[in-house]
Each structure stands twice: as C-alpha cells, then as structure tokens.
PDB file of C-alpha atoms in Angstrom:
ATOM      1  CA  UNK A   1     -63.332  80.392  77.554  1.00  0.00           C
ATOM      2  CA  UNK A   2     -66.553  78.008  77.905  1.00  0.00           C
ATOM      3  CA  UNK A   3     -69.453  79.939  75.886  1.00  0.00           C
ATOM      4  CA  UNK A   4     -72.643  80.711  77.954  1.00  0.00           C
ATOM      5  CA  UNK A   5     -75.820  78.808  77.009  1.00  0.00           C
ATOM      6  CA  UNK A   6     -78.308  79.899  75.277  1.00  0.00           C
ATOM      7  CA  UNK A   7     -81.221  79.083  77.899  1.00  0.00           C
ATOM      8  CA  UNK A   8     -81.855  80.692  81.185  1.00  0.00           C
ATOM      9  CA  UNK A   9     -83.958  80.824  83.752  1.00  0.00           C
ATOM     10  CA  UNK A  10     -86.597  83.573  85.133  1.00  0.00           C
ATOM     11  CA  UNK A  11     -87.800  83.384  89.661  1.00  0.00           C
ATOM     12  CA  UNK A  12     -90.472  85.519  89.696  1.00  0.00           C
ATOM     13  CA  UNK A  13     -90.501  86.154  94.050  1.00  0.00           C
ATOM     14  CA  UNK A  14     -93.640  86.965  95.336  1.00  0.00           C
ATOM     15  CA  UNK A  15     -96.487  86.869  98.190  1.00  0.00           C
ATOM     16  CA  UNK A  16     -99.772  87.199  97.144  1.00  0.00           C
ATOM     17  CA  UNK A  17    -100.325  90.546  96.070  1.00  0.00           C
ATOM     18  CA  UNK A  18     -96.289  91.617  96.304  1.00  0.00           C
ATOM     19  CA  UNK A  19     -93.114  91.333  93.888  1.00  0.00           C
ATOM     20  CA  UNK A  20     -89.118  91.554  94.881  1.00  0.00           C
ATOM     21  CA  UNK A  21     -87.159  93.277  92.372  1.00  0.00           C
ATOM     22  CA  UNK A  22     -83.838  93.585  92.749  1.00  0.00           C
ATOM     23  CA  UNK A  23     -81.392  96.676  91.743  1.00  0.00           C
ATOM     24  CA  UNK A  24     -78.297  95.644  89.671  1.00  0.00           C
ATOM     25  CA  UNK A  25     -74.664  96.241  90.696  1.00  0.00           C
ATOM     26  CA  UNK A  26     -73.949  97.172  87.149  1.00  0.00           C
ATOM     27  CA  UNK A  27     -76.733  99.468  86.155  1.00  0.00           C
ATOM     28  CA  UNK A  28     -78.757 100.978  89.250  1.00  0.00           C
ATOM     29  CA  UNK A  29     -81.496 101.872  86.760  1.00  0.00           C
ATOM     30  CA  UNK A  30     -82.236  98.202  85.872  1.00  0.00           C
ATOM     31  CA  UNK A  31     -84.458  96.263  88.280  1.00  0.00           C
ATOM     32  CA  UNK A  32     -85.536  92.308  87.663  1.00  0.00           C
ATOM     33  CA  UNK A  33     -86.048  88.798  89.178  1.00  0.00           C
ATOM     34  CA  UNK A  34     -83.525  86.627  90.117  1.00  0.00           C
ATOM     35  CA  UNK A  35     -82.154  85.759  86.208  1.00  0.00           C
ATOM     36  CA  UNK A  36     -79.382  83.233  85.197  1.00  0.00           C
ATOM     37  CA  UNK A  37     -78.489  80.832  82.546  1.00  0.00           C
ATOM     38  CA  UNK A  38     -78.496  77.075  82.652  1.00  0.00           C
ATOM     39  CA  UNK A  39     -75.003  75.270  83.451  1.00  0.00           C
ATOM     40  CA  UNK A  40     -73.677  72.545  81.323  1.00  0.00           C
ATOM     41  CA  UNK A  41     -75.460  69.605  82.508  1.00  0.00           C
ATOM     42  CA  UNK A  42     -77.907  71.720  84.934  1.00  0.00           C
ATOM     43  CA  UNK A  43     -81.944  71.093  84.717  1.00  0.00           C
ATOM     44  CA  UNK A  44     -84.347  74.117  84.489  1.00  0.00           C
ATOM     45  CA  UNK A  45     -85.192  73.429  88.219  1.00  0.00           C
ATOM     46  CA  UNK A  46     -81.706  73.233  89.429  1.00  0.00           C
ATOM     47  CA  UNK A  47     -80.589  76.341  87.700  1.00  0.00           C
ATOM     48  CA  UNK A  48     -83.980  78.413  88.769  1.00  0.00           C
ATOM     49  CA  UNK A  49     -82.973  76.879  92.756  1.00  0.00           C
ATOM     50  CA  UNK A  50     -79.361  77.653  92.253  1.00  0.00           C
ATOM     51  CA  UNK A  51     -79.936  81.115  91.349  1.00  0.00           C
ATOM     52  CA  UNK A  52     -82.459  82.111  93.647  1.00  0.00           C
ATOM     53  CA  UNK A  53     -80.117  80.848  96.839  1.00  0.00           C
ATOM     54  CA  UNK A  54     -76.775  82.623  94.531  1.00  0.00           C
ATOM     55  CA  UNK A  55     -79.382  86.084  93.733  1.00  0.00           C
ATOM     56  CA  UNK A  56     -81.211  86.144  97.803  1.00  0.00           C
ATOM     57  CA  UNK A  57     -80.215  83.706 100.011  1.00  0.00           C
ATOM     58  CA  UNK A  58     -83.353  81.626  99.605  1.00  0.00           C
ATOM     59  CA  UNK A  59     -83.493  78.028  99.471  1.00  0.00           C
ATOM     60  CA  UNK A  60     -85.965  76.043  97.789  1.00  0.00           C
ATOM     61  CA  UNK A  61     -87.869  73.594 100.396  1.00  0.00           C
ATOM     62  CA  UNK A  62     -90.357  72.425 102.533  1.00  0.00           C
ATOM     63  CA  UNK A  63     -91.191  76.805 103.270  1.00  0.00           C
ATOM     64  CA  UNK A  64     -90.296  78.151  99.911  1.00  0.00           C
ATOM     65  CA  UNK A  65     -92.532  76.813  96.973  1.00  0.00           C
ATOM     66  CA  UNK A  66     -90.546  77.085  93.309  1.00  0.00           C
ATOM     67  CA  UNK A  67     -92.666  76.232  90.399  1.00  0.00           C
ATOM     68  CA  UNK A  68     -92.136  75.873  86.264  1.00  0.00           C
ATOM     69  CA  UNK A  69     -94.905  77.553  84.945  1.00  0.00           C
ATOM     70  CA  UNK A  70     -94.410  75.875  82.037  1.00  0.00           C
ATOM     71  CA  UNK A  71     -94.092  78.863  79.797  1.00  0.00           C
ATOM     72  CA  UNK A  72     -90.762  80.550  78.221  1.00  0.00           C
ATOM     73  CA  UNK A  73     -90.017  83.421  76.095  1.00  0.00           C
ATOM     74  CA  UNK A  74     -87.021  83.683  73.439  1.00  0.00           C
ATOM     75  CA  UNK A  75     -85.364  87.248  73.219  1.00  0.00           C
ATOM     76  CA  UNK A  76     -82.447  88.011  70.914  1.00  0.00           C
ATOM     77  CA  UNK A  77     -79.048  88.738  73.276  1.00  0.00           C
ATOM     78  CA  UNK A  78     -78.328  92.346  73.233  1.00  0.00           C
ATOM     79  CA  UNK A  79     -75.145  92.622  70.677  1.00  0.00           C
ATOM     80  CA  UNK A  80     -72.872  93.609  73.181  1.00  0.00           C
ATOM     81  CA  UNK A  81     -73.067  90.213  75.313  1.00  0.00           C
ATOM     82  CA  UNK A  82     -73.319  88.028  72.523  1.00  0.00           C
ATOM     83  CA  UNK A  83     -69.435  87.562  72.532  1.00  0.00           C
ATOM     84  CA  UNK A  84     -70.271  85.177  75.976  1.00  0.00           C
ATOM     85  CA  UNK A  85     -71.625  82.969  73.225  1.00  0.00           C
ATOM     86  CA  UNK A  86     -71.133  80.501  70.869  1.00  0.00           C
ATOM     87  CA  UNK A  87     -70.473  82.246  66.917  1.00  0.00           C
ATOM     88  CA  UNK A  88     -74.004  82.884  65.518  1.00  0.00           C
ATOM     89  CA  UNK A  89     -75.984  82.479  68.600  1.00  0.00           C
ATOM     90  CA  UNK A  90     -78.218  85.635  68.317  1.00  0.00           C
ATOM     91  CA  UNK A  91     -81.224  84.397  71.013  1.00  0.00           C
ATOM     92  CA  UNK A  92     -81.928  82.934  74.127  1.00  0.00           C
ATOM     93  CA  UNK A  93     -84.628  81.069  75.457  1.00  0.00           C
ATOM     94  CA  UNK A  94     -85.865  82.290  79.085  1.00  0.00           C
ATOM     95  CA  UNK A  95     -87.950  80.045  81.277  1.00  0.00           C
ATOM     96  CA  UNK A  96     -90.237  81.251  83.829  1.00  0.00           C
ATOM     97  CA  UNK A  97     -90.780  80.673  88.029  1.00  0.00           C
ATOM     98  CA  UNK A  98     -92.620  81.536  90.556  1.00  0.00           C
ATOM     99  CA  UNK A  99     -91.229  81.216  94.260  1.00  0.00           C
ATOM    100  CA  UNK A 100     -94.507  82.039  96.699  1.00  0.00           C
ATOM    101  CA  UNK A 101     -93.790  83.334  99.999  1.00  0.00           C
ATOM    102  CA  UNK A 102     -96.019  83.887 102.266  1.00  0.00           C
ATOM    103  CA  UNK A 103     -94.581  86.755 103.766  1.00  0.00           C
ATOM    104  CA  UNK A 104     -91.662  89.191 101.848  1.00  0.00           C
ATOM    105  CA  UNK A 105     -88.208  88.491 103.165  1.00  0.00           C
ATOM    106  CA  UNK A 106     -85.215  90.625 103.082  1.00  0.00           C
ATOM    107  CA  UNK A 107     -82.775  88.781 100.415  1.00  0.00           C
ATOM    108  CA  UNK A 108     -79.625  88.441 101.321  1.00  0.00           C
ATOM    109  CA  UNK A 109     -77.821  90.492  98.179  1.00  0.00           C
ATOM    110  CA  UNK A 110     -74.694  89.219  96.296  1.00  0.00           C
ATOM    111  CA  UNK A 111     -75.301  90.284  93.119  1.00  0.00           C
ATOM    112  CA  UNK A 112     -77.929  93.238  93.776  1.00  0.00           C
ATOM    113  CA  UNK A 113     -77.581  96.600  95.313  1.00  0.00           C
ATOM    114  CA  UNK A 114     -81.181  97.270  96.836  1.00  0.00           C
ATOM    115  CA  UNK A 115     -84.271  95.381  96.888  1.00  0.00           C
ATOM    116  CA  UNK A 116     -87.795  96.307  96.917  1.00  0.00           C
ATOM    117  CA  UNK A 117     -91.491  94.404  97.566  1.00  0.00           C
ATOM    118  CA  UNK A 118     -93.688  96.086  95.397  1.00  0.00           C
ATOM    119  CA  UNK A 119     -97.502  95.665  95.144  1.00  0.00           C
ATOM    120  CA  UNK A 120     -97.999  93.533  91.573  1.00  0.00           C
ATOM    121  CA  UNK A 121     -98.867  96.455  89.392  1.00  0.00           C
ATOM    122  CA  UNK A 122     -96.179  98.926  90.946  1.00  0.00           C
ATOM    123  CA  UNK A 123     -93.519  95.998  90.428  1.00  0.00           C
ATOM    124  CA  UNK A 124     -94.721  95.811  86.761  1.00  0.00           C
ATOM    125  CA  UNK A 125     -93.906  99.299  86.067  1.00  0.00           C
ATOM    126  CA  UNK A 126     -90.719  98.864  88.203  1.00  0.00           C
ATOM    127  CA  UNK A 127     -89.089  95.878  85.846  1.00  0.00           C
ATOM    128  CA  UNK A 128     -86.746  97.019  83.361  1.00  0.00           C
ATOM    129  CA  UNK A 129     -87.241  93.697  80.776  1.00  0.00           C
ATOM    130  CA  UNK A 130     -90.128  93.482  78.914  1.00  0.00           C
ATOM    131  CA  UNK A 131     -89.535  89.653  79.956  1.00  0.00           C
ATOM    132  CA  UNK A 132     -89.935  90.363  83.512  1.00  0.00           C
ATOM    133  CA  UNK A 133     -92.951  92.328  82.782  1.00  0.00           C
ATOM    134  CA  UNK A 134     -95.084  89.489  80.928  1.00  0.00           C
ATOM    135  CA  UNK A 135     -93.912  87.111  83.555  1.00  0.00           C
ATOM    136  CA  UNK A 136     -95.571  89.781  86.096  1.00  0.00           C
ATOM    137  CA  UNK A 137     -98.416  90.102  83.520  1.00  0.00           C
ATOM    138  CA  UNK A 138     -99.044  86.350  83.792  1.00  0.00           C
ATOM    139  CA  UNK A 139     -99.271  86.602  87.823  1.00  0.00           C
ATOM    140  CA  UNK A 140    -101.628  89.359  87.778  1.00  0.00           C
ATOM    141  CA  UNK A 141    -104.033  87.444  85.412  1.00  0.00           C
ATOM    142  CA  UNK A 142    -103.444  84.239  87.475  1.00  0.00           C
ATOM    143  CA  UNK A 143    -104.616  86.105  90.792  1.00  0.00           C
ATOM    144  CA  UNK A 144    -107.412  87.847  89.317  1.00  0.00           C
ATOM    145  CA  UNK A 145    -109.073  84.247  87.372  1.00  0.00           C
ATOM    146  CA  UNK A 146    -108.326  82.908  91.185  1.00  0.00           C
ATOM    147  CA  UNK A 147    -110.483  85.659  92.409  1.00  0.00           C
ATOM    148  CA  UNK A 148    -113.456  84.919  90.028  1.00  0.00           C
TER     149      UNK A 148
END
C-alpha cells in the first residue's frame, strides 16, 4: 500500500461575493472545497489543478484563474484515517487556493453529491472544517480591504 502524504491542497471556488461547497458522498452533512493531497512527485499547483478538474470538471486556464495564496494551515489527521499514513504521522499540512469565476458554474460532480453557491458569509456557516472556514475568513477580509 503507498502511504498518503502528509500535504494537501485547499480550491477555495468563488465569484465575487459567492462560494461552491460541495456535499460529500460519504457524509451528506459535511460540505467543503475541492480538497486533496499532493501525489508523489506532484507540485502544490498541479495537485490544487488536478483536483479541481477530478472534484468539478473545471480546468485551470486562460477563463479560470487558480492562485496560491501563499498561506497553509497544519491540522492533526483525525485518528481514524491516519492508518493511510506513514507510522507516526499525526498532521498534515493544507495549502490554500482561490479559483475566481466570474460567474458560478454547475460542477460537474464525481466525488460530491450536491453543490451549492452560497453568498460568502452563508458559505462560511455552511463549511464543515474549521480549515475551510479561515480560508473563507481570509476572502471575506480580502474583499472588504478591496472595498476600502
């Protein structure tokens, strides 16, 4: 079995005052942004586009914008998936994105049940991870210094 690594990536999708969150197959109360971890040799930027095309459909180019913020957040790995892992790896690093459209588009669902465009706040309330949340956080503040 090759062991998961330790450092994943976080596509926040959004328009300028709207978030997608998607439902999960496996628990229809959780709702995030696309979410994956890096492959063995993979970049940051080519596992945050390979996940967002995998998670929606949508492919990173010329009409879909898909930045590194630059910031990242470590969580500890619930118990109960930390057998995906290496022995004695108890936390991952999570890197955040941003993917600006300038419209909402209906993902095309693989590993989702539902979907949902939310206005910023409602979306904040809507994501399960506290993760997902700052990374929403962070957009709100970012449009409202823009707005200044």
């Amino acid at each position: 079995m090759a062991y998961k690594h330790p450092e994943s990536v976080l596509v926040l999708i959004h328009t300028e005052d709207q978030v997608l969150l998607l439902q999960r197959l496996d628990n229809p109360d959780f709702w995030q942004s696309v979410t994956g971890s890096l492959e063995a040799g993979e970049t940051r930027f080519q596992a945050a586009a390979r996940e967002l095309l995998e998670e929606t459909g949508l492919q990173w180019g010329p009409d879909i914008e898909l930045i590194e913020t630059g910031r990242r957040v470590r969580f500890e790995i619930y118990p109960r998936w930390r057998h995906r892992y290496r022995p004695g790896v108890t936390h991952n690093w999570e890197y955040e994105f941003y993917c600006r459209l300038s419209t909402p588009l209906a993902a095309v669902l693989t590993e989702h049940q539902a979907q949902c465009w939310l206005p910023f706040e409602q979306a904040r309330e809507q994501a399960s991870s506290w993760t997902n949340k700052l990374a929403i956080d962070r957009l709100i503040l970012a449009r409202n210094n823009a707005q200044l």
